[in-house]
Structure formats: C-alpha cells, structure tokens
Amino acid sequence: MKKSILLSIALLSLTACSDGQTGQACLGENNSSLVEGLDGQCKAGDAIATKYPSYFCDFNYAVAYNDYNSAMCIYSGKEKDERTKD
C-alpha cells in the first residue's frame, strides 16, 4: 500500500509540468481503481492505473509498475487497437 501511494505521488508530480497534460488523477473513489473499470471517465493526460499498459499508456511519459501486477501511467486517451487480430 505504501509503495502504491509513493508511486501515485511520484506520477502525479510528473503530471504537474505544463506540457498539455491534465494533471488529474483518474483512479476512482477509492484511489485504486483500474482504468478498465471506469467506463470512459478518464481523459487523455490523466494519471491512471491499468493491468494493460500497452493498450492505455502514453509511452512518451514514464510508466511505473507495481507489486500488484499493474502499472501507473499517463492515459493516452483511448484504448489502442491490437496489431495482430485473430
């Protein structure tokens, strides 16, 4: 829990730069919800948590992984398409 809080603080401090990011956390009411369960409430540039960083994270910014097999990152604004389709 302590690591999650520290990661959140570090990620939020990165979003404070004036580079067009929202600087807002989009982590739900309990501050630990994954973007997959927030039904489109998050906007591009928000700090998010996700189990699928390759689909949701903007890799122009830092991605922090944690012990809960998820990542904190800056949201790209939409779920990315899969390159390989069945």
PDB file of N, CA, C and O in Angstrom, residues 1-7 68:
ATOM      1  N   MET A   1       0.832  -1.186   0.000  1.00  0.00           N
ATOM      2  CA  MET A   1       0.000   0.000   0.000  1.00  0.00           C
ATOM      3  C   MET A   1       0.876   1.249   0.000  1.00  0.00           C
ATOM      4  O   MET A   1       0.598   2.190  -0.718  1.00  0.00           O
ATOM      5  N   LYS A   2       1.926   1.217   0.827  1.00  0.00           N
ATOM      6  CA  LYS A   2       2.805   2.376   0.919  1.00  0.00           C
ATOM      7  C   LYS A   2       3.498   2.643  -0.418  1.00  0.00           C
ATOM      8  O   LYS A   2       3.626   3.789  -0.834  1.00  0.00           O
ATOM      9  N   LYS A   3       3.890   1.554  -1.109  1.00  0.00           N
ATOM     10  CA  LYS A   3       4.528   1.712  -2.416  1.00  0.00           C
ATOM     11  C   LYS A   3       3.558   2.323  -3.424  1.00  0.00           C
ATOM     12  O   LYS A   3       3.941   3.147  -4.234  1.00  0.00           O
ATOM     13  N   SER A   4       2.296   1.895  -3.361  1.00  0.00           N
ATOM     14  CA  SER A   4       1.293   2.438  -4.279  1.00  0.00           C
ATOM     15  C   SER A   4       1.106   3.934  -4.069  1.00  0.00           C
ATOM     16  O   SER A   4       0.989   4.692  -5.028  1.00  0.00           O
ATOM     17  N   ILE A   5       1.079   4.348  -2.821  1.00  0.00           N
ATOM     18  CA  ILE A   5       0.919   5.767  -2.513  1.00  0.00           C
ATOM     19  C   ILE A   5       2.122   6.554  -3.010  1.00  0.00           C
ATOM     20  O   ILE A   5       1.973   7.607  -3.624  1.00  0.00           O
ATOM     21  N   LEU A   6       3.322   6.022  -2.778  1.00  0.00           N
ATOM     22  CA  LEU A   6       4.536   6.705  -3.241  1.00  0.00           C
ATOM     23  C   LEU A   6       4.590   6.786  -4.764  1.00  0.00           C
ATOM     24  O   LEU A   6       4.967   7.813  -5.324  1.00  0.00           O
ATOM     25  N   LEU A   7       4.180   5.701  -5.436  1.00  0.00           N
ATOM     26  CA  LEU A   7       4.143   5.725  -6.898  1.00  0.00           C
ATOM     27  C   LEU A   7       3.129   6.751  -7.404  1.00  0.00           C
ATOM     28  O   LEU A   7       3.385   7.466  -8.373  1.00  0.00           O
ATOM     29  N   TYR A  68       1.387  -5.235  -7.631  1.00  0.00           N
ATOM     30  CA  TYR A  68       0.046  -5.777  -7.859  1.00  0.00           C
ATOM     31  C   TYR A  68      -0.183  -6.145  -9.322  1.00  0.00           C
ATOM     32  O   TYR A  68      -1.308  -6.267  -9.766  1.00  0.00           O
TER      33      TYR A  68
END
